[in-house]
Amino acid sequence: MGICKISDGSWAVDGVPIYTPDSVSISGSSLLSSDSKRAESGVQYLTFIRGNILGIKITYNLITAKEVEEIRSKIMGKEFSFTFPQNKSKTIDAFCRKESYSIYRMDIFPDMGGVYKNYTFDIEQK
């Protein structure tokens, strides 16, 4: 038994529940074409390709190395459907290419690889 609790399905990757995060940050961005630029006159010319691309930063304050591997095997370097609770439930096509964590205590849960601190990964909407 690890530290994290599996969600009731409100957090899921490809329909499979994942651990409920300790904190979540959601951001939005727009994609501009390569011909968007600022002219010598100082005027910015923008050509929007797509707006409101979601970025979701998930953080687990404490998590075992085994739990990290379970999550990593589902998301890192892969495309997947990601479900999260926003206005009830929302599912997006997404990918993950960035994660970070601190190795915290190897003497706690040694059979699960120790405990990591502030495990964070960034989900990006396709």
XYZ file of N, CA, C and O in Angstrom:
504
model
N 0.837 -1.178 0.000
C 0.000 0.000 0.000
C 0.879 1.237 0.000
O 1.823 1.342 0.758
N 0.589 2.164 -0.881
C 1.381 3.381 -0.993
C 0.785 4.552 -0.237
O -0.005 4.388 0.681
N 1.140 5.730 -0.689
C 0.712 6.968 -0.042
C -0.529 7.544 -0.710
O -1.449 8.007 -0.055
N -0.569 7.513 -2.028
C -1.628 8.183 -2.793
C -2.895 7.340 -2.885
O -2.855 6.122 -2.784
N -4.006 8.035 -3.108
C -5.303 7.389 -3.214
C -5.781 7.453 -4.672
O -5.750 8.512 -5.292
N -6.243 6.320 -5.187
C -6.797 6.270 -6.541
C -8.094 7.067 -6.562
O -8.913 6.948 -5.648
N -8.284 7.869 -7.600
C -9.485 8.701 -7.703
C -10.714 7.839 -8.002
O -10.605 6.675 -8.379
N -11.859 8.462 -7.891
C -13.130 7.800 -8.188
C -13.412 7.778 -9.690
O -14.513 7.447 -10.114
N -12.440 8.150 -10.498
C -12.610 8.221 -11.947
C -12.647 9.638 -12.456
O -12.630 9.870 -13.658
N -12.694 10.608 -11.524
C -12.694 12.006 -11.956
C -11.322 12.408 -12.500
O -11.217 13.378 -13.250
N -10.283 11.702 -12.137
C -8.933 11.853 -12.704
C -8.605 10.539 -13.386
O -8.565 9.489 -12.721
N -8.400 10.560 -14.705
C -8.159 9.302 -15.413
C -7.306 9.514 -16.653
O -7.317 10.583 -17.260
N -6.567 8.480 -17.014
C -5.793 8.434 -18.256
C -6.341 7.264 -19.061
O -6.366 6.127 -18.571
N -6.793 7.557 -20.273
C -7.421 6.551 -21.144
C -8.523 5.788 -20.407
O -8.672 4.574 -20.563
N -9.283 6.501 -19.569
C -10.404 5.909 -18.856
C -10.041 5.147 -17.594
O -10.916 4.661 -16.889
N -8.746 5.021 -17.303
C -8.291 4.301 -16.109
C -7.981 5.331 -15.020
O -7.147 6.222 -15.227
N -8.622 5.227 -13.846
C -8.381 6.203 -12.772
C -6.910 6.258 -12.359
O -6.215 5.235 -12.334
N -6.450 7.470 -12.071
C -5.098 7.684 -11.548
C -5.214 8.233 -10.129
O -6.321 8.478 -9.642
N -4.092 8.449 -9.493
C -4.091 8.985 -8.138
C -4.640 10.409 -8.123
O -4.357 11.205 -9.016
N -5.414 10.722 -7.093
C -5.953 12.070 -6.928
C -4.808 13.007 -6.575
O -4.086 12.762 -5.597
N -4.604 14.070 -7.339
C -3.480 14.985 -7.072
C -3.697 15.817 -5.810
O -4.830 16.020 -5.369
N -2.585 16.320 -5.263
C -2.654 17.225 -4.107
C -2.919 18.653 -4.549
O -3.568 19.407 -3.841
N -2.397 19.032 -5.708
C -2.687 20.368 -6.242
C -2.663 20.330 -7.767
O -2.001 19.495 -8.380
N -3.420 21.259 -8.347
C -3.568 21.330 -9.796
C -3.558 22.784 -10.210
O -4.166 23.627 -9.560
N -2.863 23.074 -11.297
C -2.854 24.411 -11.880
C -3.207 24.273 -13.357
O -2.605 23.466 -14.060
N -4.197 25.048 -13.800
C -4.642 24.966 -15.195
C -4.361 26.299 -15.879
O -4.646 27.356 -15.319
N -3.778 26.223 -17.056
C -3.484 27.439 -17.823
C -3.983 27.248 -19.254
O -4.256 26.139 -19.686
N -4.092 28.348 -19.965
C -4.492 28.308 -21.360
C -3.518 29.109 -22.203
O -2.900 30.048 -21.713
N -3.378 28.727 -23.447
C -2.500 29.470 -24.349
C -3.076 29.420 -25.757
O -4.020 28.687 -26.030
N -2.500 30.212 -26.641
C -2.908 30.245 -28.037
C -1.720 29.885 -28.909
O -0.575 30.141 -28.554
N -2.010 29.321 -30.057
C -0.983 28.961 -31.020
C -1.016 29.970 -32.159
O -2.058 30.181 -32.765
N 0.128 30.612 -32.400
C 0.246 31.602 -33.469
C 0.998 30.996 -34.650
O 1.873 30.159 -34.475
N 0.682 31.459 -35.852
C 1.404 30.972 -37.025
C 2.801 31.587 -37.050
O 3.068 32.593 -36.397
N 3.665 31.006 -37.842
C 5.046 31.479 -37.919
C 5.151 32.849 -38.584
O 6.165 33.527 -38.441
N 4.118 33.277 -39.293
C 4.179 34.601 -39.918
C 3.686 35.720 -38.990
O 3.648 36.879 -39.382
N 3.331 35.395 -37.756
C 2.974 36.425 -36.773
C 4.252 37.146 -36.367
O 5.270 36.513 -36.073
N 4.209 38.477 -36.370
C 5.431 39.226 -36.065
C 5.100 40.678 -35.737
O 3.996 41.151 -35.943
N 6.079 41.360 -35.240
C 5.963 42.781 -34.972
C 6.676 43.517 -36.112
O 7.822 43.259 -36.417
N 5.967 44.445 -36.729
C 6.530 45.223 -37.834
C 7.451 46.312 -37.295
O 7.442 46.631 -36.105
N 8.264 46.889 -38.162
C 9.157 47.980 -37.759
C 8.395 49.158 -37.187
O 8.919 49.918 -36.383
N 7.142 49.304 -37.573
C 6.312 50.399 -37.052
C 5.902 50.165 -35.602
O 5.358 51.046 -34.958
N 6.153 48.953 -35.105
C 5.784 48.619 -33.738
C 4.443 47.906 -33.624
O 4.041 47.508 -32.542
N 3.757 47.785 -34.744
C 2.461 47.115 -34.739
C 2.672 45.598 -34.758
O 3.493 45.097 -35.518
N 1.931 44.905 -33.905
C 2.010 43.440 -33.839
C 0.955 42.849 -34.762
O -0.228 43.169 -34.653
N 1.373 41.996 -35.703
C 0.468 41.309 -36.619
C 0.393 39.848 -36.191
O 1.404 39.152 -36.183
N -0.803 39.424 -35.829
C -0.988 38.075 -35.305
C -1.915 37.266 -36.202
O -2.940 37.756 -36.662
N -1.530 36.018 -36.418
C -2.390 35.073 -37.105
C -2.580 33.893 -36.156
O -1.649 33.119 -35.924
N -3.769 33.829 -35.571
C -4.066 32.764 -34.632
C -4.433 31.487 -35.382
O -5.263 31.495 -36.276
N -3.799 30.392 -34.985
C -4.104 29.090 -35.552
C -5.131 28.390 -34.658
O -6.078 27.799 -35.137
N -4.917 28.520 -33.365
C -5.803 27.865 -32.412
C -5.721 28.566 -31.071
O -4.647 28.928 -30.613
N -6.852 28.742 -30.435
C -6.890 29.365 -29.120
C -7.277 28.380 -28.035
O -7.724 27.270 -28.316
N -7.092 28.789 -26.802
C -7.484 28.028 -25.622
C -6.949 26.597 -25.600
O -7.697 25.634 -25.470
N -5.650 26.459 -25.714
C -4.987 25.168 -25.570
C -4.666 25.009 -24.084
O -3.950 25.830 -23.504
N -5.204 23.966 -23.477
C -5.052 23.785 -22.036
C -3.697 23.194 -21.665
O -3.174 22.325 -22.353
N -3.181 23.665 -20.545
C -2.018 23.092 -19.896
C -2.418 22.795 -18.454
O -3.006 23.641 -17.790
N -2.138 21.592 -17.986
C -2.546 21.193 -16.644
C -1.319 20.686 -15.903
O -0.685 19.717 -16.324
N -0.994 21.354 -14.807
C 0.154 20.968 -13.986
C -0.375 20.231 -12.754
O -1.128 20.790 -11.971
N 0.012 18.964 -12.616
C -0.447 18.093 -11.538
C 0.701 17.905 -10.550
O 1.830 17.637 -10.965
N 0.403 18.021 -9.256
C 1.434 17.838 -8.235
C 0.959 16.885 -7.147
O -0.173 16.975 -6.676
N 1.864 15.980 -6.775
C 1.672 15.100 -5.620
C 2.730 15.499 -4.599
O 3.922 15.437 -4.892
N 2.306 15.903 -3.403
C 3.256 16.368 -2.385
C 4.206 15.261 -1.953
O 5.410 15.474 -1.882
N 3.672 14.087 -1.654
C 4.467 12.911 -1.305
C 3.926 11.724 -2.085
O 2.708 11.522 -2.160
N 4.831 10.936 -2.650
C 4.431 9.804 -3.487
C 5.575 8.792 -3.482
O 6.747 9.172 -3.432
N 5.243 7.514 -3.521
C 6.302 6.503 -3.538
C 6.869 6.374 -4.957
O 6.215 6.726 -5.935
N 8.073 5.830 -5.034
C 8.708 5.615 -6.336
C 7.877 4.667 -7.193
O 7.766 4.840 -8.406
N 7.240 3.671 -6.574
C 6.393 2.736 -7.318
C 5.187 3.460 -7.906
O 4.802 3.211 -9.056
N 4.583 4.361 -7.156
C 3.438 5.124 -7.655
C 3.849 6.041 -8.805
O 3.121 6.192 -9.787
N 5.048 6.620 -8.706
C 5.569 7.443 -9.802
C 5.700 6.602 -11.061
O 5.303 7.026 -12.151
N 6.246 5.407 -10.933
C 6.415 4.537 -12.101
C 5.073 4.159 -12.723
O 4.969 4.072 -13.945
N 4.053 3.946 -11.887
C 2.719 3.624 -12.408
C 2.184 4.766 -13.266
O 1.660 4.552 -14.360
N 2.317 5.985 -12.770
C 1.848 7.153 -13.524
C 2.700 7.350 -14.775
O 2.189 7.533 -15.872
N 4.014 7.322 -14.600
C 4.946 7.549 -15.709
C 4.694 6.585 -16.861
O 4.727 6.981 -18.029
N 4.421 5.333 -16.551
C 4.203 4.338 -17.611
C 2.955 4.638 -18.442
O 2.841 4.194 -19.577
N 2.020 5.404 -17.884
C 0.777 5.733 -18.595
C 0.876 7.010 -19.415
O 0.130 7.186 -20.371
N 1.788 7.933 -19.033
C 1.732 9.261 -19.654
C 3.004 9.744 -20.348
O 2.904 10.461 -21.336
N 4.174 9.401 -19.844
C 5.400 10.000 -20.379
C 5.683 9.552 -21.806
O 5.758 8.360 -22.098
N 5.810 10.540 -22.694
C 6.123 10.266 -24.085
C 5.003 9.587 -24.840
O 5.249 8.918 -25.840
N 3.768 9.762 -24.357
C 2.629 9.105 -24.991
C 1.505 10.098 -25.241
O 1.427 11.136 -24.600
N 0.630 9.728 -26.167
C -0.614 10.462 -26.383
C -1.715 9.681 -25.681
O -1.714 8.442 -25.709
N -2.653 10.377 -25.041
C -3.695 9.708 -24.269
C -4.892 10.641 -24.091
O -4.797 11.838 -24.348
N -6.007 10.076 -23.659
C -7.144 10.916 -23.275
C -7.014 11.153 -21.770
O -6.723 10.222 -21.014
N -7.210 12.402 -21.373
C -7.046 12.786 -19.972
C -8.353 13.364 -19.450
O -8.907 14.293 -20.027
N -8.854 12.782 -18.390
C -10.099 13.229 -17.765
C -9.764 13.905 -16.448
O -8.964 13.393 -15.663
N -10.397 15.054 -16.224
C -10.185 15.805 -14.986
C -11.467 16.538 -14.627
O -12.311 16.792 -15.490
N -11.646 16.873 -13.350
C -12.885 17.525 -12.923
C -12.863 19.031 -13.184
O -12.252 19.780 -12.440
N -13.475 19.455 -14.248
C -13.652 20.875 -14.533
C -15.075 21.033 -15.031
O -15.416 20.475 -16.081
N -15.897 21.769 -14.273
C -17.333 21.851 -14.580
C -17.902 20.439 -14.717
O -18.357 20.042 -15.764
N -17.795 19.684 -13.675
C -18.165 18.266 -13.550
C -17.029 17.392 -14.056
O -16.220 16.943 -13.302
N -16.935 17.146 -15.356
C -15.873 16.294 -15.887
C -15.546 16.731 -17.307
O -16.432 17.064 -18.082
N -14.263 16.721 -17.622
C -13.835 17.113 -18.960
C -12.760 16.129 -19.407
O -11.897 15.740 -18.620
N -12.800 15.732 -20.668
C -11.791 14.836 -21.229
C -11.184 15.514 -22.455
O -11.903 16.033 -23.298
N -9.859 15.519 -22.503
C -9.133 16.117 -23.618
C -8.140 15.103 -24.185
O -7.718 14.185 -23.479
N -7.769 15.270 -25.461
C -6.652 14.525 -26.040
C -5.401 15.254 -25.599
O -5.310 16.485 -25.728
N -4.431 14.522 -25.064
C -3.288 15.177 -24.438
C -2.007 14.374 -24.607
O -2.006 13.256 -25.136
N -0.911 14.970 -24.122
C 0.386 14.307 -24.058
C 1.165 14.897 -22.895
O 0.795 15.934 -22.347
N 2.233 14.219 -22.497
C 3.078 14.696 -21.398
C 4.530 14.518 -21.806
O 4.933 13.448 -22.232
N 5.304 15.596 -21.669
C 6.730 15.503 -22.001
C 7.623 16.048 -20.904
O 8.835 16.122 -21.080
N 7.015 16.439 -19.766
C 7.836 17.032 -18.704
C 7.348 16.580 -17.333
O 6.150 16.569 -17.056
N 8.300 16.194 -16.491
C 8.026 15.840 -15.103
C 9.190 16.295 -14.233
O 10.288 16.536 -14.744
N 8.939 16.427 -12.934
C 10.014 16.757 -12.001
C 9.644 16.262 -10.612
O 8.462 16.105 -10.287
N 10.667 16.003 -9.803
C 10.447 15.562 -8.425
C 11.750 15.667 -7.651
O 12.832 15.823 -8.231
N 11.637 15.558 -6.331
C 12.799 15.505 -5.454
C 12.779 14.165 -4.740
O 11.729 13.738 -4.244
N 13.929 13.503 -4.689
C 14.017 12.274 -3.903
C 14.059 12.717 -2.444
O 14.871 13.552 -2.059
N 13.148 12.184 -1.641
C 12.958 12.688 -0.282
C 13.521 11.755 0.780
O 14.484 12.090 1.443
N 12.924 10.570 0.926
C 13.361 9.633 1.951
C 13.354 8.228 1.381
O 12.311 7.721 1.002
N 14.499 7.597 1.342
C 14.593 6.239 0.826
C 14.312 5.211 1.923
O 14.072 4.049 1.634
N 14.324 5.642 3.207
C 14.085 4.723 4.316
C 12.599 4.538 4.643
O 12.233 3.665 5.408
N 11.728 5.361 4.042
C 10.285 5.216 4.215
C 9.751 4.459 2.996
O 10.096 4.782 1.864
N 8.929 3.454 3.217
C 8.415 2.596 2.146
C 9.563 2.055 1.278
O 9.543 2.170 0.052
N 10.590 1.431 1.897
C 11.723 0.941 1.097
C 11.322 -0.121 0.071
O 11.931 -0.211 -0.992
N 10.260 -0.902 0.371
C 9.792 -1.916 -0.573
C 9.124 -1.292 -1.798
O 8.902 -1.967 -2.797
N 8.824 0.014 -1.728
C 8.200 0.721 -2.852
C 9.166 1.751 -3.444
O 8.746 2.673 -4.137
N 10.457 1.622 -3.139
C 11.468 2.490 -3.732
C 11.694 3.804 -3.016
O 12.378 4.676 -3.522
N 11.093 3.977 -1.836
C 11.259 5.221 -1.094
C 10.162 6.218 -1.434
O 9.227 5.917 -2.176
N 10.313 7.408 -0.864
C 9.300 8.450 -1.028
C 9.898 9.641 -1.759
O 11.002 10.097 -1.442
N 9.174 10.145 -2.748
C 9.548 11.347 -3.484
C 8.679 12.499 -3.002
O 7.582 12.300 -2.496
N 9.183 13.681 -3.202
C 8.504 14.892 -2.776
C 8.240 15.775 -3.992
O 9.089 15.884 -4.872
N 7.065 16.395 -4.027
C 6.693 17.344 -5.084
C 6.849 16.767 -6.487
O 7.453 17.377 -7.356
N 6.266 15.593 -6.706
C 6.253 15.015 -8.048
C 5.243 15.793 -8.881
O 4.073 15.879 -8.551
N 5.734 16.396 -9.956
C 4.910 17.241 -10.809
C 5.057 16.789 -12.264
O 6.157 16.465 -12.697
N 3.926 16.759 -12.975
C 3.998 16.544 -14.419
C 3.048 17.499 -15.114
O 2.068 17.946 -14.545
N 3.402 17.840 -16.346
C 2.641 18.806 -17.136
C 1.918 18.090 -18.274
O 2.549 17.488 -19.129
N 0.603 18.199 -18.239
C -0.245 17.652 -19.306
C -0.504 18.788 -20.293
O -0.846 19.892 -19.899
N -0.339 18.506 -21.573
C -0.615 19.502 -22.607
C -1.696 18.974 -23.542
O -1.647 17.820 -23.955
N -2.650 19.827 -23.866
C -3.702 19.445 -24.794
C -3.135 19.364 -26.198
O -2.349 20.212 -26.613
N -3.536 18.337 -26.958
C -3.097 18.178 -28.340
C -3.777 19.209 -29.223
O -4.839 19.669 -28.978
